PDB file of C-alpha atoms and ligand atoms in Angstrom:
ATOM      1  CA  UNK A 119     -10.054  57.574  26.320  1.00 65.00           C
ATOM      2  CA  UNK A 120     -13.189  56.212  28.084  1.00 72.00           C
ATOM      3  CA  UNK A 121     -14.899  55.850  24.696  1.00 76.00           C
ATOM      4  CA  UNK A 122     -11.950  53.826  23.364  1.00 84.00           C
ATOM      5  CA  UNK A 123     -12.037  51.480  26.374  1.00 85.00           C
ATOM      6  CA  UNK A 124     -15.754  50.870  25.861  1.00 88.00           C
ATOM      7  CA  UNK A 125     -15.149  50.178  22.172  1.00 88.00           C
ATOM      8  CA  UNK A 126     -12.403  47.667  22.992  1.00 88.00           C
ATOM      9  CA  UNK A 127     -14.643  45.936  25.558  1.00 88.00           C
ATOM     10  CA  UNK A 128     -17.489  45.683  23.051  1.00 89.00           C
ATOM     11  CA  UNK A 129     -15.137  44.308  20.406  1.00 88.00           C
ATOM     12  CA  UNK A 130     -13.796  41.671  22.823  1.00 88.00           C
ATOM     13  CA  UNK A 131     -17.342  40.681  23.748  1.00 89.00           C
ATOM     14  CA  UNK A 132     -18.271  40.382  20.082  1.00 88.00           C
ATOM     15  CA  UNK A 133     -15.196  38.221  19.350  1.00 83.00           C
ATOM     16  CA  UNK A 134     -16.024  36.038  22.362  1.00 84.00           C
ATOM     17  CA  UNK A 135     -19.622  35.581  21.213  1.00 87.00           C
ATOM     18  CA  UNK A 136     -18.512  34.815  17.659  1.00 88.00           C
ATOM     19  CA  UNK A 137     -16.275  32.084  19.086  1.00 88.00           C
ATOM     20  CA  UNK A 138     -18.728  30.694  21.666  1.00 91.00           C
ATOM     21  CA  UNK A 139     -22.026  30.559  19.756  1.00 92.00           C
ATOM     22  CA  UNK A 140     -20.943  28.144  16.977  1.00 92.00           C
ATOM     23  CA  UNK A 141     -19.242  25.998  19.621  1.00 94.00           C
ATOM     24  CA  UNK A 142     -22.587  25.318  21.266  1.00 94.00           C
ATOM     25  CA  UNK A 143     -24.089  23.796  18.118  1.00 94.00           C
ATOM     26  CA  UNK A 144     -25.606  20.485  19.295  1.00 94.00           C
ATOM     27  CA  UNK A 145     -27.000  19.305  15.954  1.00 96.00           C
ATOM     28  CA  UNK A 146     -26.200  15.799  14.795  1.00 97.00           C
ATOM     29  CA  UNK A 147     -23.023  15.579  12.704  1.00 98.00           C
ATOM     30  CA  UNK A 148     -22.479  12.877  10.094  1.00 98.00           C
ATOM     31  CA  UNK A 149     -18.883  11.627  10.257  1.00 98.00           C
ATOM     32  CA  UNK A 150     -17.670   9.305   7.523  1.00 98.00           C
ATOM     33  CA  UNK A 151     -14.666   7.009   7.340  1.00 98.00           C
ATOM     34  CA  UNK A 152     -13.464   4.819   4.481  1.00 98.00           C
ATOM     35  CA  UNK A 153     -11.469   1.671   5.178  1.00 97.00           C
ATOM     36  CA  UNK A 154      -9.639  -0.175   2.404  1.00 97.00           C
ATOM     37  CA  UNK A 155      -8.794  -3.831   2.892  1.00 96.00           C
ATOM     38  CA  UNK A 156      -7.771  -6.766   0.700  1.00 95.00           C
ATOM     39  CA  UNK A 157     -10.171  -8.819   2.808  1.00 95.00           C
ATOM     40  CA  UNK A 158     -13.186  -6.886   1.512  1.00 97.00           C
ATOM     41  CA  UNK A 159     -14.482  -7.896  -1.921  1.00 96.00           C
ATOM     42  CA  UNK A 160     -17.950  -6.352  -1.689  1.00 96.00           C
ATOM     43  CA  UNK A 161     -18.343  -2.930  -0.018  1.00 97.00           C
ATOM     44  CA  UNK A 162     -20.124  -2.907   3.337  1.00 97.00           C
ATOM     45  CA  UNK A 163     -21.492   0.179   5.069  1.00 98.00           C
ATOM     46  CA  UNK A 164     -21.587   0.155   8.874  1.00 98.00           C
ATOM     47  CA  UNK A 165     -23.286   2.704  11.110  1.00 98.00           C
ATOM     48  CA  UNK A 166     -21.723   3.048  14.556  1.00 98.00           C
ATOM     49  CA  UNK A 167     -24.002   4.289  17.361  1.00 98.00           C
ATOM     50  CA  UNK A 168     -22.487   4.916  20.783  1.00 98.00           C
ATOM     51  CA  UNK A 169     -23.354   6.740  23.993  1.00 98.00           C
ATOM     52  CA  UNK A 170     -26.927   7.530  23.090  1.00 98.00           C
ATOM     53  CA  UNK A 171     -27.723   7.565  26.828  1.00 98.00           C
ATOM     54  CA  UNK A 172     -31.408   7.556  25.881  1.00 98.00           C
ATOM     55  CA  UNK A 173     -31.155  11.180  24.676  1.00 97.00           C
ATOM     56  CA  UNK A 174     -33.846  12.933  22.684  1.00 97.00           C
ATOM     57  CA  UNK A 175     -33.581  13.398  18.903  1.00 98.00           C
ATOM     58  CA  UNK A 176     -36.987  14.854  18.105  1.00 97.00           C
ATOM     59  CA  UNK A 177     -40.436  13.297  18.103  1.00 97.00           C
ATOM     60  CA  UNK A 178     -40.088   9.513  17.700  1.00 98.00           C
ATOM     61  CA  UNK A 179     -36.306  10.063  17.490  1.00 98.00           C
ATOM     62  CA  UNK A 180     -36.874  11.182  13.894  1.00 98.00           C
ATOM     63  CA  UNK A 181     -33.727  13.285  13.507  1.00 98.00           C
ATOM     64  CA  UNK A 182     -31.483  10.355  14.370  1.00 98.00           C
ATOM     65  CA  UNK A 183     -33.515   7.712  12.544  1.00 98.00           C
ATOM     66  CA  UNK A 184     -33.756   9.823   9.376  1.00 98.00           C
ATOM     67  CA  UNK A 185     -29.990  10.405   9.437  1.00 98.00           C
ATOM     68  CA  UNK A 186     -29.402   6.645   9.726  1.00 98.00           C
ATOM     69  CA  UNK A 187     -31.891   5.834   6.945  1.00 98.00           C
ATOM     70  CA  UNK A 188     -30.290   8.451   4.673  1.00 98.00           C
ATOM     71  CA  UNK A 189     -27.053   6.443   4.803  1.00 98.00           C
ATOM     72  CA  UNK A 190     -28.699   3.162   3.794  1.00 98.00           C
ATOM     73  CA  UNK A 191     -26.382   1.077   6.007  1.00 98.00           C
ATOM     74  CA  UNK A 192     -25.853  -2.683   5.778  1.00 98.00           C
ATOM     75  CA  UNK A 193     -25.584  -3.115   9.522  1.00 98.00           C
ATOM     76  CA  UNK A 194     -25.702  -1.229  12.830  1.00 98.00           C
ATOM     77  CA  UNK A 195     -23.110  -1.534  15.582  1.00 98.00           C
ATOM     78  CA  UNK A 196     -24.018  -0.337  19.081  1.00 98.00           C
ATOM     79  CA  UNK A 197     -20.885   0.258  21.173  1.00 98.00           C
ATOM     80  CA  UNK A 198     -22.265   0.750  24.676  1.00 98.00           C
ATOM     81  CA  UNK A 199     -23.977   3.371  26.851  1.00 98.00           C
ATOM     82  CA  UNK A 200     -26.947   3.083  24.544  1.00 98.00           C
ATOM     83  CA  UNK A 201     -29.130   2.912  27.656  1.00 98.00           C
ATOM     84  CA  UNK A 202     -28.574   5.247  30.608  1.00 97.00           C
ATOM     85  CA  UNK A 203     -28.642   4.559  34.337  1.00 96.00           C
ATOM     86  CA  UNK A 204     -30.492   7.848  35.091  1.00 95.00           C
ATOM     87  CA  UNK A 205     -32.701   8.640  32.093  1.00 96.00           C
ATOM     88  CA  UNK A 206     -35.806   6.602  31.169  1.00 97.00           C
ATOM     89  CA  UNK A 207     -35.370   4.047  28.371  1.00 97.00           C
ATOM     90  CA  UNK A 208     -38.077   5.189  25.936  1.00 97.00           C
ATOM     91  CA  UNK A 209     -35.838   7.178  23.581  1.00 98.00           C
ATOM     92  CA  UNK A 210     -33.360   4.327  23.300  1.00 98.00           C
ATOM     93  CA  UNK A 211     -36.109   1.752  22.846  1.00 98.00           C
ATOM     94  CA  UNK A 212     -37.615   3.815  19.999  1.00 98.00           C
ATOM     95  CA  UNK A 213     -34.266   3.818  18.183  1.00 98.00           C
ATOM     96  CA  UNK A 214     -33.553   0.134  18.804  1.00 98.00           C
ATOM     97  CA  UNK A 215     -37.000  -0.957  17.708  1.00 98.00           C
ATOM     98  CA  UNK A 216     -36.711   1.026  14.451  1.00 98.00           C
ATOM     99  CA  UNK A 217     -33.182  -0.038  13.496  1.00 98.00           C
ATOM    100  CA  UNK A 218     -33.647  -3.693  14.442  1.00 98.00           C
ATOM    101  CA  UNK A 219     -36.609  -3.924  12.047  1.00 98.00           C
ATOM    102  CA  UNK A 220     -34.437  -2.809   9.124  1.00 98.00           C
ATOM    103  CA  UNK A 221     -30.823  -3.843   9.744  1.00 98.00           C
ATOM    104  CA  UNK A 222     -28.730  -6.543  11.432  1.00 97.00           C
ATOM    105  CA  UNK A 223     -27.637  -5.072  14.778  1.00 98.00           C
ATOM    106  CA  UNK A 224     -24.795  -5.965  17.172  1.00 98.00           C
ATOM    107  CA  UNK A 225     -24.419  -4.601  20.701  1.00 98.00           C
ATOM    108  CA  UNK A 226     -21.922  -4.463  23.581  1.00 98.00           C
ATOM    109  CA  UNK A 227     -22.415  -2.995  27.050  1.00 98.00           C
ATOM    110  CA  UNK A 228     -20.972   0.309  28.266  1.00 98.00           C
ATOM    111  CA  UNK A 229     -20.297   1.424  31.825  1.00 97.00           C
ATOM    112  CA  UNK A 230     -23.668   3.157  32.215  1.00 97.00           C
ATOM    113  CA  UNK A 231     -25.555  -0.076  31.515  1.00 97.00           C
ATOM    114  CA  UNK A 232     -23.516  -1.574  34.359  1.00 96.00           C
ATOM    115  CA  UNK A 233     -24.468   1.338  36.632  1.00 97.00           C
ATOM    116  CA  UNK A 234     -28.183   0.531  36.234  1.00 97.00           C
ATOM    117  CA  UNK A 235     -29.972  -1.573  38.832  1.00 96.00           C
ATOM    118  CA  UNK A 236     -29.854  -5.289  38.101  1.00 96.00           C
ATOM    119  CA  UNK A 237     -33.581  -5.227  37.251  1.00 97.00           C
ATOM    120  CA  UNK A 238     -33.156  -2.383  34.756  1.00 97.00           C
ATOM    121  CA  UNK A 239     -30.095  -4.062  33.213  1.00 97.00           C
ATOM    122  CA  UNK A 240     -31.953  -7.340  32.771  1.00 97.00           C
ATOM    123  CA  UNK A 241     -34.985  -5.545  31.336  1.00 97.00           C
ATOM    124  CA  UNK A 242     -32.742  -3.772  28.814  1.00 98.00           C
ATOM    125  CA  UNK A 243     -30.960  -6.984  27.755  1.00 97.00           C
ATOM    126  CA  UNK A 244     -34.338  -8.679  27.322  1.00 98.00           C
ATOM    127  CA  UNK A 245     -35.434  -5.782  25.091  1.00 98.00           C
ATOM    128  CA  UNK A 246     -32.363  -6.368  22.900  1.00 98.00           C
ATOM    129  CA  UNK A 247     -33.051 -10.108  22.709  1.00 98.00           C
ATOM    130  CA  UNK A 248     -36.732  -9.561  21.910  1.00 98.00           C
ATOM    131  CA  UNK A 249     -35.636  -7.386  18.984  1.00 98.00           C
ATOM    132  CA  UNK A 250     -33.036  -9.902  17.727  1.00 98.00           C
ATOM    133  CA  UNK A 251     -30.116  -7.584  18.465  1.00 98.00           C
ATOM    134  CA  UNK A 252     -26.932  -9.671  18.900  1.00 98.00           C
ATOM    135  CA  UNK A 253     -25.387  -9.153  22.348  1.00 97.00           C
ATOM    136  CA  UNK A 254     -21.648  -9.753  21.973  1.00 96.00           C
ATOM    137  CA  UNK A 255     -20.443 -10.452  25.497  1.00 95.00           C
ATOM    138  CA  UNK A 256     -17.068 -12.072  24.782  1.00 95.00           C
ATOM    139  CA  UNK A 257     -18.232 -13.822  21.659  1.00 92.00           C
ATOM    140  CA  UNK A 258     -18.053 -13.615  17.883  1.00 93.00           C
ATOM    141  CA  UNK A 259     -20.604 -13.879  15.127  1.00 94.00           C
ATOM    142  CA  UNK A 260     -19.934 -14.561  11.465  1.00 93.00           C
ATOM    143  CA  UNK A 261     -22.087 -12.347   9.291  1.00 94.00           C
ATOM    144  CA  UNK A 262     -22.610 -12.447   5.565  1.00 94.00           C
ATOM    145  CA  UNK A 263     -23.622  -9.068   4.210  1.00 92.00           C
ATOM    146  CA  UNK A 264     -23.999  -8.501   0.456  1.00 84.00           C
ATOM    147  CA  UNK A 265     -22.102 -11.822   0.057  1.00 91.00           C
ATOM    148  CA  UNK A 266     -19.236 -10.321   2.099  1.00 96.00           C
ATOM    149  CA  UNK A 267     -18.233 -12.429   5.107  1.00 95.00           C
ATOM    150  CA  UNK A 268     -17.300 -10.533   8.293  1.00 95.00           C
ATOM    151  CA  UNK A 269     -16.435 -11.632  11.804  1.00 95.00           C
ATOM    152  CA  UNK A 270     -17.805  -9.311  14.454  1.00 96.00           C
ATOM    153  CA  UNK A 271     -16.739  -9.804  18.052  1.00 96.00           C
ATOM    154  CA  UNK A 272     -17.559  -7.903  21.204  1.00 97.00           C
ATOM    155  CA  UNK A 273     -16.502  -7.569  24.811  1.00 97.00           C
ATOM    156  CA  UNK A 274     -18.321  -6.275  27.875  1.00 97.00           C
ATOM    157  CA  UNK A 275     -17.453  -3.023  29.542  1.00 97.00           C
ATOM    158  CA  UNK A 276     -15.517  -3.703  32.791  1.00 96.00           C
ATOM    159  CA  UNK A 277     -18.271  -1.929  34.774  1.00 96.00           C
ATOM    160  CA  UNK A 278     -20.980  -4.198  33.346  1.00 96.00           C
ATOM    161  CA  UNK A 279     -19.252  -7.501  34.142  1.00 95.00           C
ATOM    162  CA  UNK A 280     -21.169  -8.049  37.389  1.00 94.00           C
ATOM    163  CA  UNK A 281     -24.415  -8.457  35.426  1.00 95.00           C
ATOM    164  CA  UNK A 282     -23.035 -10.069  32.252  1.00 93.00           C
ATOM    165  CA  UNK A 283     -23.976 -13.579  31.194  1.00 91.00           C
ATOM    166  CA  UNK A 284     -20.248 -14.070  30.487  1.00 93.00           C
ATOM    167  CA  UNK A 285     -18.408 -14.530  33.774  1.00 90.00           C
ATOM    168  CA  UNK A 286     -14.935 -13.839  32.349  1.00 94.00           C
ATOM    169  CA  UNK A 287     -13.364 -10.408  32.828  1.00 93.00           C
ATOM    170  CA  UNK A 288     -12.904  -8.055  29.862  1.00 92.00           C
ATOM    171  CA  UNK A 289      -9.316  -9.188  29.172  1.00 90.00           C
ATOM    172  CA  UNK A 290     -10.246 -12.868  29.314  1.00 93.00           C
ATOM    173  CA  UNK A 291     -13.196 -12.199  27.012  1.00 95.00           C
ATOM    174  CA  UNK A 292     -10.844 -10.515  24.542  1.00 92.00           C
ATOM    175  CA  UNK A 293      -8.228 -13.303  24.690  1.00 89.00           C
ATOM    176  CA  UNK A 294     -10.999 -15.836  24.047  1.00 90.00           C
ATOM    177  CA  UNK A 295     -11.835 -14.163  20.741  1.00 89.00           C
ATOM    178  CA  UNK A 296      -8.402 -15.075  19.371  1.00 75.00           C
ATOM    179  CA  UNK A 297      -8.287 -13.106  16.108  1.00 74.00           C
ATOM    180  CA  UNK A 298      -5.851 -14.290  13.472  1.00 72.00           C
ATOM    181  CA  UNK A 299      -4.197 -11.759  11.154  1.00 62.00           C
ATOM    182  CA  UNK A 300      -3.656 -14.518   8.548  1.00 66.00           C
ATOM    183  CA  UNK A 301      -7.374 -15.198   8.533  1.00 80.00           C
ATOM    184  CA  UNK A 302      -8.863 -13.922   5.295  1.00 90.00           C
ATOM    185  CA  UNK A 303     -12.086 -12.786   6.954  1.00 94.00           C
ATOM    186  CA  UNK A 304     -12.250  -9.146   8.077  1.00 95.00           C
ATOM    187  CA  UNK A 305     -12.510  -9.106  11.888  1.00 95.00           C
ATOM    188  CA  UNK A 306     -14.208  -6.257  13.793  1.00 97.00           C
ATOM    189  CA  UNK A 307     -14.122  -5.811  17.560  1.00 97.00           C
ATOM    190  CA  UNK A 308     -16.906  -3.863  19.241  1.00 98.00           C
ATOM    191  CA  UNK A 309     -15.832  -2.492  22.636  1.00 98.00           C
ATOM    192  CA  UNK A 310     -16.992   0.530  24.597  1.00 98.00           C
ATOM    193  CA  UNK A 311     -13.574   1.664  25.858  1.00 98.00           C
ATOM    194  CA  UNK A 312     -10.981   3.362  23.648  1.00 98.00           C
ATOM    195  CA  UNK A 313      -8.351   3.596  26.391  1.00 98.00           C
ATOM    196  CA  UNK A 314      -7.777  -0.169  26.041  1.00 97.00           C
ATOM    197  CA  UNK A 315      -6.070   0.578  22.678  1.00 97.00           C
ATOM    198  CA  UNK A 316      -2.706  -0.919  23.843  1.00 95.00           C
ATOM    199  CA  UNK A 317      -4.488  -4.202  24.672  1.00 94.00           C
ATOM    200  CA  UNK A 318      -6.323  -4.261  21.347  1.00 95.00           C
ATOM    201  CA  UNK A 319      -2.955  -3.875  19.608  1.00 92.00           C
ATOM    202  CA  UNK A 320      -1.754  -7.158  21.137  1.00 88.00           C
ATOM    203  CA  UNK A 321      -4.377  -8.988  19.115  1.00 88.00           C
ATOM    204  CA  UNK A 322      -4.993  -8.937  15.399  1.00 85.00           C
ATOM    205  CA  UNK A 323      -8.302  -7.260  14.816  1.00 94.00           C
ATOM    206  CA  UNK A 324      -8.715  -5.357  11.556  1.00 95.00           C
ATOM    207  CA  UNK A 325     -11.031  -2.741  13.024  1.00 97.00           C
ATOM    208  CA  UNK A 326     -12.005  -1.778  16.586  1.00 98.00           C
ATOM    209  CA  UNK A 327     -15.107   0.374  17.185  1.00 98.00           C
ATOM    210  CA  UNK A 328     -15.434   2.317  20.465  1.00 98.00           C
ATOM    211  CA  UNK A 329     -17.197   5.222  22.186  1.00 98.00           C
ATOM    212  CA  UNK A 330     -17.155   6.263  25.855  1.00 98.00           C
ATOM    213  CA  UNK A 331     -14.966   9.391  25.563  1.00 97.00           C
ATOM    214  CA  UNK A 332     -17.761  11.717  24.296  1.00 97.00           C
ATOM    215  CA  UNK A 333     -15.160  13.528  22.213  1.00 97.00           C
ATOM    216  CA  UNK A 334     -13.556  14.852  25.393  1.00 96.00           C
ATOM    217  CA  UNK A 335     -16.721  16.994  25.859  1.00 96.00           C
ATOM    218  CA  UNK A 336     -15.027  20.331  25.022  1.00 96.00           C
ATOM    219  CA  UNK A 337     -12.877  20.813  21.939  1.00 95.00           C
ATOM    220  CA  UNK A 338     -11.124  23.706  20.247  1.00 93.00           C
ATOM    221  CA  UNK A 339     -10.927  23.271  16.470  1.00 90.00           C
ATOM    222  CA  UNK A 340      -7.372  22.576  15.228  1.00 91.00           C
ATOM    223  CA  UNK A 341      -5.975  23.016  18.759  1.00 94.00           C
ATOM    224  CA  UNK A 342      -7.532  20.567  21.186  1.00 96.00           C
ATOM    225  CA  UNK A 343      -9.167  17.204  20.420  1.00 96.00           C
ATOM    226  CA  UNK A 344     -10.976  16.916  23.756  1.00 96.00           C
ATOM    227  CA  UNK A 345     -10.520  18.372  27.226  1.00 96.00           C
ATOM    228  CA  UNK A 346     -11.578  15.482  29.458  1.00 96.00           C
ATOM    229  CA  UNK A 347     -12.729  11.892  29.047  1.00 97.00           C
ATOM    230  CA  UNK A 348     -13.705   9.300  31.654  1.00 95.00           C
ATOM    231  CA  UNK A 349     -10.885   6.872  32.515  1.00 97.00           C
ATOM    232  CA  UNK A 350      -8.434   8.990  30.495  1.00 97.00           C
ATOM    233  CA  UNK A 351      -8.573  12.271  32.430  1.00 97.00           C
ATOM    234  CA  UNK A 352      -7.486  15.630  31.025  1.00 98.00           C
ATOM    235  CA  UNK A 353      -6.380  15.948  27.393  1.00 97.00           C
ATOM    236  CA  UNK A 354      -7.368  12.372  26.500  1.00 98.00           C
ATOM    237  CA  UNK A 355      -5.359  10.662  23.790  1.00 97.00           C
ATOM    238  CA  UNK A 356      -8.347   8.680  22.481  1.00 98.00           C
ATOM    239  CA  UNK A 357     -11.096  11.309  22.641  1.00 97.00           C
ATOM    240  CA  UNK A 358     -12.479  10.686  19.163  1.00 98.00           C
ATOM    241  CA  UNK A 359     -11.341   9.981  15.627  1.00 98.00           C
ATOM    242  CA  UNK A 360      -9.211   7.374  13.921  1.00 98.00           C
ATOM    243  CA  UNK A 361      -6.169   5.666  15.470  1.00 98.00           C
ATOM    244  CA  UNK A 362      -3.822   3.328  13.620  1.00 97.00           C
ATOM    245  CA  UNK A 363      -1.478   0.598  14.820  1.00 95.00           C
ATOM    246  CA  UNK A 364       0.035  -1.586  12.106  1.00 93.00           C
ATOM    247  CA  UNK A 365      -2.825  -3.284  10.271  1.00 91.00           C
ATOM    248  CA  UNK A 366      -5.335  -2.424  12.998  1.00 95.00           C
ATOM    249  CA  UNK A 367      -7.530   0.686  13.007  1.00 97.00           C
ATOM    250  CA  UNK A 368      -9.546   1.937  15.956  1.00 98.00           C
ATOM    251  CA  UNK A 369     -12.418   4.340  15.332  1.00 98.00           C
ATOM    252  CA  UNK A 370     -13.663   6.233  18.375  1.00 98.00           C
ATOM    253  CA  UNK A 371     -17.086   7.810  18.013  1.00 98.00           C
ATOM    254  CA  UNK A 372     -17.694  11.067  19.857  1.00 98.00           C
ATOM    255  CA  UNK A 373     -21.106   9.635  20.607  1.00 98.00           C
ATOM    256  CA  UNK A 374     -24.678  10.845  20.749  1.00 98.00           C
ATOM    257  CA  UNK A 375     -25.018  12.051  24.356  1.00 97.00           C
ATOM    258  CA  UNK A 376     -26.760  15.408  24.745  1.00 94.00           C
ATOM    259  CA  UNK A 377     -28.991  16.215  27.739  1.00 93.00           C
ATOM    260  CA  UNK A 378     -27.571  13.314  29.775  1.00 94.00           C
ATOM    261  CA  UNK A 379     -24.430  15.405  30.360  1.00 90.00           C
ATOM    262  CA  UNK A 380     -24.581  18.399  32.729  1.00 85.00           C
ATOM    263  CA  UNK A 381     -22.058  20.525  30.817  1.00 89.00           C
ATOM    264  CA  UNK A 382     -22.943  21.213  27.173  1.00 93.00           C
ATOM    265  CA  UNK A 383     -20.697  19.884  24.443  1.00 96.00           C
ATOM    266  CA  UNK A 384     -18.423  22.558  22.979  1.00 96.00           C
ATOM    267  CA  UNK A 385     -17.195  22.388  19.356  1.00 97.00           C
ATOM    268  CA  UNK A 386     -18.108  18.746  19.729  1.00 97.00           C
ATOM    269  CA  UNK A 387     -21.376  18.004  17.971  1.00 97.00           C
ATOM    270  CA  UNK A 388     -22.960  14.625  18.698  1.00 98.00           C
ATOM    271  CA  UNK A 389     -22.009  12.369  15.821  1.00 97.00           C
ATOM    272  CA  UNK A 390     -23.378   9.571  13.731  1.00 98.00           C
ATOM    273  CA  UNK A 391     -20.437   7.555  12.429  1.00 98.00           C
ATOM    274  CA  UNK A 392     -20.612   5.860   9.038  1.00 98.00           C
ATOM    275  CA  UNK A 393     -17.848   3.470   7.998  1.00 98.00           C
ATOM    276  CA  UNK A 394     -17.425   2.188   4.460  1.00 98.00           C
ATOM    277  CA  UNK A 395     -15.430  -1.025   4.229  1.00 98.00           C
ATOM    278  CA  UNK A 396     -14.149  -1.472   0.690  1.00 96.00           C
TER     279      UNK A 396
HETATM  280 FE1  FE2 B  57     -19.247   5.256  28.731  1.00 67.06          FE
END
């Protein structure tokens, strides 16, 4: 009887370990999406980086930079929390310097940029400007990539408004962008927060790119797409993935945060998001 109990305990422990160990895999995951639109005549490949939080991806950030280069993107979108309020900026600066030398880059603030001191925030924004990275604080840019015209707009995170050069609040910034669904140019919104999905639906963007939720930090494959996300609470609806509303799609990256978070990610590998517009 005692022997049987011990056997059962050992078997339970083994099952538990078999479940837990793969869940703690923190290697970078490449997540790909394909978006079809009549507004796209020439395919465009976008890499979405969010929530890097100045985390470490090997010497000179090689693991992340090699993964980006392997995808040969046409442009890079940076959807906030690229810098961190606690961690030093070197890891982020290494990534930004490398990508800005090779690709057009667009950036919006996240909440953690807004939680920095004013001096650190201003230093970070100056770094972006010095590297010709477009800061989209309630404004739009028209880009022409591979002869394909795109409109890319961005709004500040609500927690970064105090430092922003744009004095409008996030909603006013969004209203000012005024997308038009009849417009034949594909219109992308870059915004840190996925929980504003209902507000994005009131406008006519083709694609919205977000981060912030970190995939809900803990996931259970096929059962739970995220346990907790900031500003959404438990069992967040917009933890990560693709969300559709009429003609508009929102893609939420699970982000790149690793050591910046006290609890390890679980079945939620940090992800590099690649989007093919075609
Ligand atoms: Fe965030």
